[in-house]
CSV table of C-alpha atoms and ligand atoms in Angstrom, one decimal:
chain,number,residue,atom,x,y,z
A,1,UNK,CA,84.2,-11.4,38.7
A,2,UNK,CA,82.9,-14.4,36.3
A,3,UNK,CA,79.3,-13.5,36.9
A,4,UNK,CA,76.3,-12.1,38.9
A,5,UNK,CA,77.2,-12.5,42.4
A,6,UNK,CA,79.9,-14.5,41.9
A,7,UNK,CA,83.6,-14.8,43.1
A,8,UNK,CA,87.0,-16.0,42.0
A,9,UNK,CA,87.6,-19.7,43.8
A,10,UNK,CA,89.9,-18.2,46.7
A,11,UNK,CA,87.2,-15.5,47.5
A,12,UNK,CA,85.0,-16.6,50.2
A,13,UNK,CA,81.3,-15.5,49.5
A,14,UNK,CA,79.0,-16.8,52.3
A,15,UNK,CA,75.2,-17.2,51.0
A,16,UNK,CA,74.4,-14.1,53.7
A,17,UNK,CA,75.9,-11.9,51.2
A,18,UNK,CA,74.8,-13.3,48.1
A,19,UNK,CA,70.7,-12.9,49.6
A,20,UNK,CA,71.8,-9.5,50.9
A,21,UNK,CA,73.2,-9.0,47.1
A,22,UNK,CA,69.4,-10.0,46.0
A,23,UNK,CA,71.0,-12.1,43.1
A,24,UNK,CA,68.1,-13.1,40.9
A,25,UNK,CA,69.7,-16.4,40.1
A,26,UNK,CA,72.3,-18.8,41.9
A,27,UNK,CA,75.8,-19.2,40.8
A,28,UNK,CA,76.5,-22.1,38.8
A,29,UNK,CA,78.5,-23.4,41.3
A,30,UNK,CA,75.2,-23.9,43.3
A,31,UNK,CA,73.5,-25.8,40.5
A,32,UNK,CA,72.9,-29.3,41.4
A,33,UNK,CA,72.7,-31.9,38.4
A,34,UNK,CA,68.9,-32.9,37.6
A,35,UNK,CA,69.3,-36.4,39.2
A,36,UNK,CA,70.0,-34.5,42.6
A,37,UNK,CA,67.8,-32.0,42.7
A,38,UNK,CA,65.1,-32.0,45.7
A,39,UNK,CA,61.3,-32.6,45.2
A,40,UNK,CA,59.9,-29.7,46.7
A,41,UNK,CA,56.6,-30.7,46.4
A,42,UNK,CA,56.3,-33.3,49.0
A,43,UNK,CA,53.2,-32.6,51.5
A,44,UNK,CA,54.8,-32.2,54.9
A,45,UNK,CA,54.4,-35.8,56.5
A,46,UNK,CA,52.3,-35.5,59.5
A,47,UNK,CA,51.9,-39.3,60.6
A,48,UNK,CA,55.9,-38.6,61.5
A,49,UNK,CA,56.3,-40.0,65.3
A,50,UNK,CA,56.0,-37.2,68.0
A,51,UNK,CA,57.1,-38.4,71.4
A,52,UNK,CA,55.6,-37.1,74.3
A,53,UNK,CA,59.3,-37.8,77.0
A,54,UNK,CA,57.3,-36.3,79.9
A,55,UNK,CA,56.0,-40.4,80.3
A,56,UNK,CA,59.5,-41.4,80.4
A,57,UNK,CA,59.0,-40.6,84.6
A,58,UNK,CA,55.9,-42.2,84.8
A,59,UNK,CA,56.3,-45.8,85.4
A,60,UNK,CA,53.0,-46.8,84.0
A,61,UNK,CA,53.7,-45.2,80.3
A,62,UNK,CA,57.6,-46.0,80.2
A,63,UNK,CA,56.8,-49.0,78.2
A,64,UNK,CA,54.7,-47.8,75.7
A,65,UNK,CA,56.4,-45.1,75.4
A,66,UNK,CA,59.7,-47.1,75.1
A,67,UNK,CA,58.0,-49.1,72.2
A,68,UNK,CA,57.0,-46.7,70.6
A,69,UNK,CA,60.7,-45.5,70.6
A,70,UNK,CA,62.1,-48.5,69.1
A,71,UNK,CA,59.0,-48.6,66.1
A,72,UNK,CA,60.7,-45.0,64.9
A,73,UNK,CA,64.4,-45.9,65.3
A,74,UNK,CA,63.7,-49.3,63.5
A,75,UNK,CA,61.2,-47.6,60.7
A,76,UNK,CA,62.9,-44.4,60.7
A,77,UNK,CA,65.8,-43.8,63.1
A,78,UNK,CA,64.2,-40.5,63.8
A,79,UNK,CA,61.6,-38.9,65.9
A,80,UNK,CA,60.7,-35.5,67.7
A,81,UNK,CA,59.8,-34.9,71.2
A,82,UNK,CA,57.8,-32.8,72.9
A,83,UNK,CA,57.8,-32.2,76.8
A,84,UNK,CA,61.4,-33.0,76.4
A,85,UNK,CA,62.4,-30.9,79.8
A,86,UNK,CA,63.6,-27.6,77.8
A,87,UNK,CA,61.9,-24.7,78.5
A,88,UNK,CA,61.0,-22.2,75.5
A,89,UNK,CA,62.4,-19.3,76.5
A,90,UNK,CA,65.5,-20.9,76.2
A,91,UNK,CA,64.8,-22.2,73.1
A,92,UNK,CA,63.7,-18.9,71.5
A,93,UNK,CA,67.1,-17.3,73.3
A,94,UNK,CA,69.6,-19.6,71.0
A,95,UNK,CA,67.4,-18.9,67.9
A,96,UNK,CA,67.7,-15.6,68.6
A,97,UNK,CA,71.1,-15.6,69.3
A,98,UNK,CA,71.7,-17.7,66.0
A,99,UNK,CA,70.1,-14.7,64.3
A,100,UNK,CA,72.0,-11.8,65.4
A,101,UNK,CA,75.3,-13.9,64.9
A,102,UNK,CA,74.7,-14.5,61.4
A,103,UNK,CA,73.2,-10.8,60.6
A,104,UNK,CA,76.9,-9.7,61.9
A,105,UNK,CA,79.2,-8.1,59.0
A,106,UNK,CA,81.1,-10.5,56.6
A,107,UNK,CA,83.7,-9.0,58.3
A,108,UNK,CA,83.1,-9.8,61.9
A,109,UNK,CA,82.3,-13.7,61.3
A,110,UNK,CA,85.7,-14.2,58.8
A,111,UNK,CA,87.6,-14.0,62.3
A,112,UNK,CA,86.3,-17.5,63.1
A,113,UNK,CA,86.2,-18.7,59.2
A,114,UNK,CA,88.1,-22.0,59.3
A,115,UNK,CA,87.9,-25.0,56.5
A,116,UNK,CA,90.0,-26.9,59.2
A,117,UNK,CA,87.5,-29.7,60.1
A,118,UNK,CA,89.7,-30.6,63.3
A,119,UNK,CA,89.2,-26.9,64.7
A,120,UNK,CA,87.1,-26.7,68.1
A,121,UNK,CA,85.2,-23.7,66.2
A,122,UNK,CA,84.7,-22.7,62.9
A,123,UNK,CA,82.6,-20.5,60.6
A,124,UNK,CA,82.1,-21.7,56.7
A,125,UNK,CA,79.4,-21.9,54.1
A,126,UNK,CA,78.3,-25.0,52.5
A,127,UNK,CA,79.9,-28.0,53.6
A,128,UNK,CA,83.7,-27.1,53.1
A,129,UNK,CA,84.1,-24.0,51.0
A,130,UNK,CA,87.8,-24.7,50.0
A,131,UNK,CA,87.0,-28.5,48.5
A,132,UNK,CA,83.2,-28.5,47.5
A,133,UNK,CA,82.7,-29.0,44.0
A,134,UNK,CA,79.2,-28.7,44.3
A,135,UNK,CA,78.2,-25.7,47.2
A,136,UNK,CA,75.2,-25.7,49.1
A,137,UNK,CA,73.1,-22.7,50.2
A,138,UNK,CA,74.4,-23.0,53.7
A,139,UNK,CA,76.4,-20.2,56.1
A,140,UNK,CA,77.4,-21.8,59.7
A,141,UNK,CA,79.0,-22.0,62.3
A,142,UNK,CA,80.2,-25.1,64.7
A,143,UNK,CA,81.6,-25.1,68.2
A,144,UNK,CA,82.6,-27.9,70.5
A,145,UNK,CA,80.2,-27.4,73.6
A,146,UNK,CA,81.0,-30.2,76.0
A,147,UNK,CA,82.3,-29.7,78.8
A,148,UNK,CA,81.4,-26.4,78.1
A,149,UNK,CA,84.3,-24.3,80.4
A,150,UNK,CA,86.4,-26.4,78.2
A,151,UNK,CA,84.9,-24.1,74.6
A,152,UNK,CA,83.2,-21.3,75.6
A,153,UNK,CA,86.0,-18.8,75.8
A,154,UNK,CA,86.7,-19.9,72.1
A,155,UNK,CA,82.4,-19.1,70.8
A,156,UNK,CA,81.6,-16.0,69.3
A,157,UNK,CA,82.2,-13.0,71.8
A,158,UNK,CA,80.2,-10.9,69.5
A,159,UNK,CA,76.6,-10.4,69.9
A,160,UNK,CA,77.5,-10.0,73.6
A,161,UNK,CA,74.3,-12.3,74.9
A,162,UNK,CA,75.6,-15.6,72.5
A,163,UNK,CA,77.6,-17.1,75.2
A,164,UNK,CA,75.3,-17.2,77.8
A,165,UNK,CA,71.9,-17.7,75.7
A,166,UNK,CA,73.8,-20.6,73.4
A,167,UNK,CA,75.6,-21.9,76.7
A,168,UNK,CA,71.9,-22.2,78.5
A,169,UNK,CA,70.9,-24.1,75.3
A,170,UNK,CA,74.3,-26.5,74.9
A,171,UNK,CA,73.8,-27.4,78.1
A,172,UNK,CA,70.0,-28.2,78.1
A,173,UNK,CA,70.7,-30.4,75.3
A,174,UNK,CA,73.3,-32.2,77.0
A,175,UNK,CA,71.1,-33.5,79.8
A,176,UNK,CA,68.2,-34.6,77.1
A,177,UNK,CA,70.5,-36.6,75.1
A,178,UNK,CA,71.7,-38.4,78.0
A,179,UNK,CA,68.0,-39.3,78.8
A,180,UNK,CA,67.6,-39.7,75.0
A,181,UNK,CA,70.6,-42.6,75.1
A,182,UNK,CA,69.5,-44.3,78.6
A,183,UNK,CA,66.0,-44.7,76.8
A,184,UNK,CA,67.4,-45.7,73.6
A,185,UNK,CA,70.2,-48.1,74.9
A,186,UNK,CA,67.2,-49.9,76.9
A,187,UNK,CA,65.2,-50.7,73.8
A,188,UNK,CA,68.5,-52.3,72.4
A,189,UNK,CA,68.6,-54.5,75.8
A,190,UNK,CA,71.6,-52.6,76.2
A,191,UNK,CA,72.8,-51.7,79.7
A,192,UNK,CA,73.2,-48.2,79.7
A,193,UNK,CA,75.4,-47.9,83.0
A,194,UNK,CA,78.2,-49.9,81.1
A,195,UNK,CA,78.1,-46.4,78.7
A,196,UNK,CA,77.3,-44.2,81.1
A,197,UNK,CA,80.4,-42.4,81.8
A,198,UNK,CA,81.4,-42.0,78.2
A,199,UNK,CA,77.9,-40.7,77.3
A,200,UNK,CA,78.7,-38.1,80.1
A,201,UNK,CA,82.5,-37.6,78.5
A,202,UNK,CA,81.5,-37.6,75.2
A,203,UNK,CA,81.6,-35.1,72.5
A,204,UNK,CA,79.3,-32.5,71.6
A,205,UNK,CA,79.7,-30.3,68.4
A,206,UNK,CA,76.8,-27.7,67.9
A,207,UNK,CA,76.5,-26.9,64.3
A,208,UNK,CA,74.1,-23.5,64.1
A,209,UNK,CA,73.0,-23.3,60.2
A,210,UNK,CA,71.8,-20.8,57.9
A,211,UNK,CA,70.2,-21.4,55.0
A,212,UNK,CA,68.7,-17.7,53.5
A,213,UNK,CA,65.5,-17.4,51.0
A,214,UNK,CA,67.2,-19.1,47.6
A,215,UNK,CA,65.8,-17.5,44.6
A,216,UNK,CA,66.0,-21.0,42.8
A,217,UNK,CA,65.2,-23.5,45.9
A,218,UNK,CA,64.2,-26.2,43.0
A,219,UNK,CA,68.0,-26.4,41.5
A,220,UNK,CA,69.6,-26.0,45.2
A,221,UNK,CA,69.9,-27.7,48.6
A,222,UNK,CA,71.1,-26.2,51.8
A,223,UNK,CA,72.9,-29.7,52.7
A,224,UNK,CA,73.0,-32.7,51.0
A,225,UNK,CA,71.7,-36.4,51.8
A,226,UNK,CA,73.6,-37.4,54.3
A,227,UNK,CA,73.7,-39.0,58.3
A,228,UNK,CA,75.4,-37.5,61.3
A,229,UNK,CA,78.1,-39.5,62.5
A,230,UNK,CA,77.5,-39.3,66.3
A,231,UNK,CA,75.3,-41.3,68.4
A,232,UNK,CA,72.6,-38.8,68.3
A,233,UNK,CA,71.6,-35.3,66.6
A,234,UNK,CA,69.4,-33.0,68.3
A,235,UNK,CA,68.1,-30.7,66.1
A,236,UNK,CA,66.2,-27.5,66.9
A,237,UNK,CA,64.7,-25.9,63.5
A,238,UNK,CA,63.0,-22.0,62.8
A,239,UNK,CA,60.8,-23.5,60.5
A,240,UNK,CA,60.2,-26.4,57.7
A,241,UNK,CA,62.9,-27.4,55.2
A,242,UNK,CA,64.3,-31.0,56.5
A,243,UNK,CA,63.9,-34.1,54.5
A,244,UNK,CA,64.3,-37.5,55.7
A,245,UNK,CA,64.6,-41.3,53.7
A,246,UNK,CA,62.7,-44.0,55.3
A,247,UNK,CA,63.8,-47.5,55.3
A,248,UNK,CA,61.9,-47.8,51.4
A,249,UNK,CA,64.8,-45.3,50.8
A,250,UNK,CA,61.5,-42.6,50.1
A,251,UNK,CA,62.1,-39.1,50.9
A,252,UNK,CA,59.4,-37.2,53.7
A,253,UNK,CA,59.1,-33.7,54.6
A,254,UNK,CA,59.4,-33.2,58.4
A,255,UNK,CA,56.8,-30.9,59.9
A,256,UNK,CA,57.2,-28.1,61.9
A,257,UNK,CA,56.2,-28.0,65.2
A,258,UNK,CA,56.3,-25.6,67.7
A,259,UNK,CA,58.9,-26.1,70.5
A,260,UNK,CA,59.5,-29.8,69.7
A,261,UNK,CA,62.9,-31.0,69.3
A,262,UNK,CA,64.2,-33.8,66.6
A,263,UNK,CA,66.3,-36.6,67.2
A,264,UNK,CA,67.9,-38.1,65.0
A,265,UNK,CA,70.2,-41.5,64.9
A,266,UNK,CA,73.5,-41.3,63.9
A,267,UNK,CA,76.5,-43.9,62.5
A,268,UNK,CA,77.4,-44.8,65.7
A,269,UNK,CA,74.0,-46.2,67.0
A,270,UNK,CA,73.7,-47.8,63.6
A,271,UNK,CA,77.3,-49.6,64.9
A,272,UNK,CA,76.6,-50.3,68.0
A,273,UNK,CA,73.1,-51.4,67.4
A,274,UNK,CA,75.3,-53.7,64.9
A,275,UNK,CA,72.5,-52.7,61.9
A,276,UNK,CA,69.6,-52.9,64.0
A,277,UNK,CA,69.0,-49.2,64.0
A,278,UNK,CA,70.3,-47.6,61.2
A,279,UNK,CA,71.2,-43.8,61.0
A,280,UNK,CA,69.2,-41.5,59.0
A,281,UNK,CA,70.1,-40.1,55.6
A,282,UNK,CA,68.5,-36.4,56.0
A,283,UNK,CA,69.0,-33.7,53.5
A,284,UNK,CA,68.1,-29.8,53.5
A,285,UNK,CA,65.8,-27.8,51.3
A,286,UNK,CA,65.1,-24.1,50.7
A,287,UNK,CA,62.3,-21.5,50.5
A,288,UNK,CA,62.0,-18.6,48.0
A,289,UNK,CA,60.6,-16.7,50.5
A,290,UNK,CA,61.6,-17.4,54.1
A,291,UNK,CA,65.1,-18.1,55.9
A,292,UNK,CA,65.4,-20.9,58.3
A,293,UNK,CA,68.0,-21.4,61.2
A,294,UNK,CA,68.4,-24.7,62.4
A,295,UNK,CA,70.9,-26.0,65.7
A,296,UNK,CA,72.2,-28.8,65.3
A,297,UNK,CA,73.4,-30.6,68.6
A,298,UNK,CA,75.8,-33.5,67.3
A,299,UNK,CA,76.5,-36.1,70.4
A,300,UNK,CA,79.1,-38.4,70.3
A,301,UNK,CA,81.5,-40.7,72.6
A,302,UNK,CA,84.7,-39.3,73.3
A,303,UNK,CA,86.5,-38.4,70.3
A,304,UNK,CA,89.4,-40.8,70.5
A,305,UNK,CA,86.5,-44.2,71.9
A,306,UNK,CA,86.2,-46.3,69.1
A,307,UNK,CA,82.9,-48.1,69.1
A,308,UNK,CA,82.0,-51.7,67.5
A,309,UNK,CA,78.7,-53.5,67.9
A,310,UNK,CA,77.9,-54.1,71.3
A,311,UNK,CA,78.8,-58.3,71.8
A,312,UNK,CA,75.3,-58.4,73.0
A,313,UNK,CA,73.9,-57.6,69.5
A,314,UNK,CA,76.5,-60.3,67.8
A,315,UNK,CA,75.6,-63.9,67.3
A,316,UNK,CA,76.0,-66.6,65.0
A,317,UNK,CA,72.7,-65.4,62.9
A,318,UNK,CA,74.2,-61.3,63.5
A,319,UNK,CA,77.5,-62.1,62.6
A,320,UNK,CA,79.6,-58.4,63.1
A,321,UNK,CA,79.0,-56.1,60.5
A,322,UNK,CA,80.9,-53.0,60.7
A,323,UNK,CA,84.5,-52.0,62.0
A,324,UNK,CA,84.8,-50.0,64.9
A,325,UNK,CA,85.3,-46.5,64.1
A,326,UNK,CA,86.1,-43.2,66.5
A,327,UNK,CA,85.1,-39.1,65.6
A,328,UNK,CA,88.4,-38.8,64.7
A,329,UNK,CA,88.1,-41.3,62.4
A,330,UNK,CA,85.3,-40.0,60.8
A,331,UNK,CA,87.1,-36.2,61.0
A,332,UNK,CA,89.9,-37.8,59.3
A,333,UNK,CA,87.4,-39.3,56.8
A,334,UNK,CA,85.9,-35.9,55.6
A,335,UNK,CA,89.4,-34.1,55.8
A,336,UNK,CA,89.7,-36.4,52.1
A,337,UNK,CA,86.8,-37.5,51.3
A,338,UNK,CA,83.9,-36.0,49.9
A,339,UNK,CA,80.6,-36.9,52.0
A,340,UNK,CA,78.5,-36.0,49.2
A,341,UNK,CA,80.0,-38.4,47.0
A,342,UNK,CA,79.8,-41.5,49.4
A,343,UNK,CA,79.0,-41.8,52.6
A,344,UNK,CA,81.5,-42.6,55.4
A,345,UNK,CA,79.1,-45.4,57.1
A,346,UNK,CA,79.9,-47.1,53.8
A,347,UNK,CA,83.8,-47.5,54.4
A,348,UNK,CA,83.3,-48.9,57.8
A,349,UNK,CA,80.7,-51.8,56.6
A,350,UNK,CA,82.1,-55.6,56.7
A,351,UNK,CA,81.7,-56.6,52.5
A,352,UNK,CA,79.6,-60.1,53.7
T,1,OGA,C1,73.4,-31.1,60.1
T,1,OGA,C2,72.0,-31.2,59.6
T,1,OGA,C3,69.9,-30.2,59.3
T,1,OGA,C4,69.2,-28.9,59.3
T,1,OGA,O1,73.8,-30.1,60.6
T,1,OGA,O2,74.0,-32.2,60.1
T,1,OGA,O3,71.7,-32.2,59.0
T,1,OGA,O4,68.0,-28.9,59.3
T,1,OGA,N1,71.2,-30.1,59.7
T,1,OGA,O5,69.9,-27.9,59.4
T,2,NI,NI1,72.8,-33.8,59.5
């Protein structure tokens, strides 16, 4: 033992047990250098768009509502919805299910620890516990969950209800991002059908996160800046902790709300949108007091489709500005790269 709650490097401590442990400080290996640590102080951002999808169906508000789309994904490239189709029940069933996986033993949830970024499901802490230099105050665990007979047998069989409450969710999600992209592709003037049957064969990794009252939340984050590298992320939080950059590159603290959902753009809108839309660079910050879950639904194309800007997008004045990339691609790009470092929307940019 080197300290207080800490470990030797091959010992995998997941931030569960260090909460559980009641350590009054974090580990060093938490610390973040000053230059990187979160302003925790930032009032909670309420003029943030809230999208009311319900008008999506009604033919009269489809274009407002459709504006007002394309005003968040050109200021922000994010948004939440409300009235977005999923019922709370469900909702509250995968939180809860979230809960009782992550108050299972150490024990139990090593059988599905994996730093193997190509694996179909995998449990971890912080970003990759075998190569961070820095960790982050984050326990979680991914599954592929599309088509979902394809994964389920491989999700956690243990607590006996996660298959079918986080199934019920998965798919759920599925269905809103499909609506999310039709809507989305139509304020690029892009024809969605074209897409269509790779939006419906694409990829869908659901990463369910953790992040445990931090006795220092100021020197800490649960996940650095970043973007998702998919088409869209929607993301289902307990409570507040989510920071987001606007287009001025200033951070704002997303609000909770009740039952609403976030969406959030990933690298390969900001591709095929050919810079248009640009993803959004999110980061994740802790409480003293309270733990948050968040379920992250990660959409992409299939994992081998590699996507360019659309040709629609490119002109003599739009000249194309990033390489075409695929998930494996991207997969490939964190098995050796460190995300936290640079970001992998930066190695795929044309140098103009
Ligand atoms: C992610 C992510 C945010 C959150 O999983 O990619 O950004 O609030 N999660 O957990
Ligand atoms: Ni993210």
């Amino acid at each position: 033992m080197e300290g207080e709650g800490e470990c030797s490097d091959n010992l995998f401590t997941s931030v569960m047990t260090l909460t559980k442990m009641r350590v009054p400080h974090v580990p060093q290996r938490y610390v973040l250098p000053p230059s990187q640590r979160p302003n925790l102080t930032l009032d909670l951002t309420t003029t943030l768009p809230i999208i009311d999808l319900s008008t999506l169906h009604h033919a009269s508000q489809r274009s407002l509502t459709l504006d007002t789309i394309q005003g968040a994904c050109k200021e922000l490239g994010f948004f939440q919805v409300v009235n977005h189709g999923i019922p709370l029940p469900v909702i509250h069933d995968a939180l809860a299910a979230a809960t009782e996986f992550f108050n299972l033993s150490l024990e139990e949830k090593m059988t599905l620890l994996s730093d193997n970024v190509h694996n179909p499901v995998r449990y971890g802490t912080s970003l990759n516990h075998a190569s961070d230099k820095v960790h982050y105050w984050r326990d979680f665990i991914k599954h592929y969950s599309h088509p979902i007979s394809d994964w389920i047998h491989l999700w956690p069989s243990n607590p006996p209800s996660y298959k079918d409450k986080m199934g019920n969710y998965a798919k759920a999600v599925q269905v809103l991002h499909k609506q999310l992209m039709e809507a989305i592709l139509e304020t690029l003037g892009l024809n969605f059908g074209n897409l269509q049957k790779e939006i419906e064969e694409g990829n869908q990794l659901m990463a369910i996160n953790c992040y445990p009252a931090c006795p220092e939340p100021d020197l800490t984050l649960g996940m650095p800046p970043h973007s998702d590298y998919g088409t869209l992320t929607v993301l289902l939080q307990s409570g507040p902790g989510l920071q987001l950059q606007d287009n001025k590159k200033k951070w704002l603290s997303v609000p909770f709300v009740e039952g609403a959902l976030l969406v959030q753009l990933g690298d390969q809108i900001e591709v095929m949108s050919n810079g248009q839309y640009k993803s959004v660079v999110h980061q994740v910050t802790l409480s003293a007091e309270n733990k948050r879950l968040s379920i992250a639904s990660l959409h992409s194309l299939p994992i081998n489709k590699k996507i360019g800007p659309a040709p629609e997008l490119v002109d003599e004045q739009h000249p194309v500005s990033y390489n075409e990339f695929s998930f494996r691609d991207f997969l490939d790009y964190i098995s050796s790269n460190d995300i936290a470092d640079k970001r992998f929307i930066d190695s795929i940019k044309k140098s103009v």
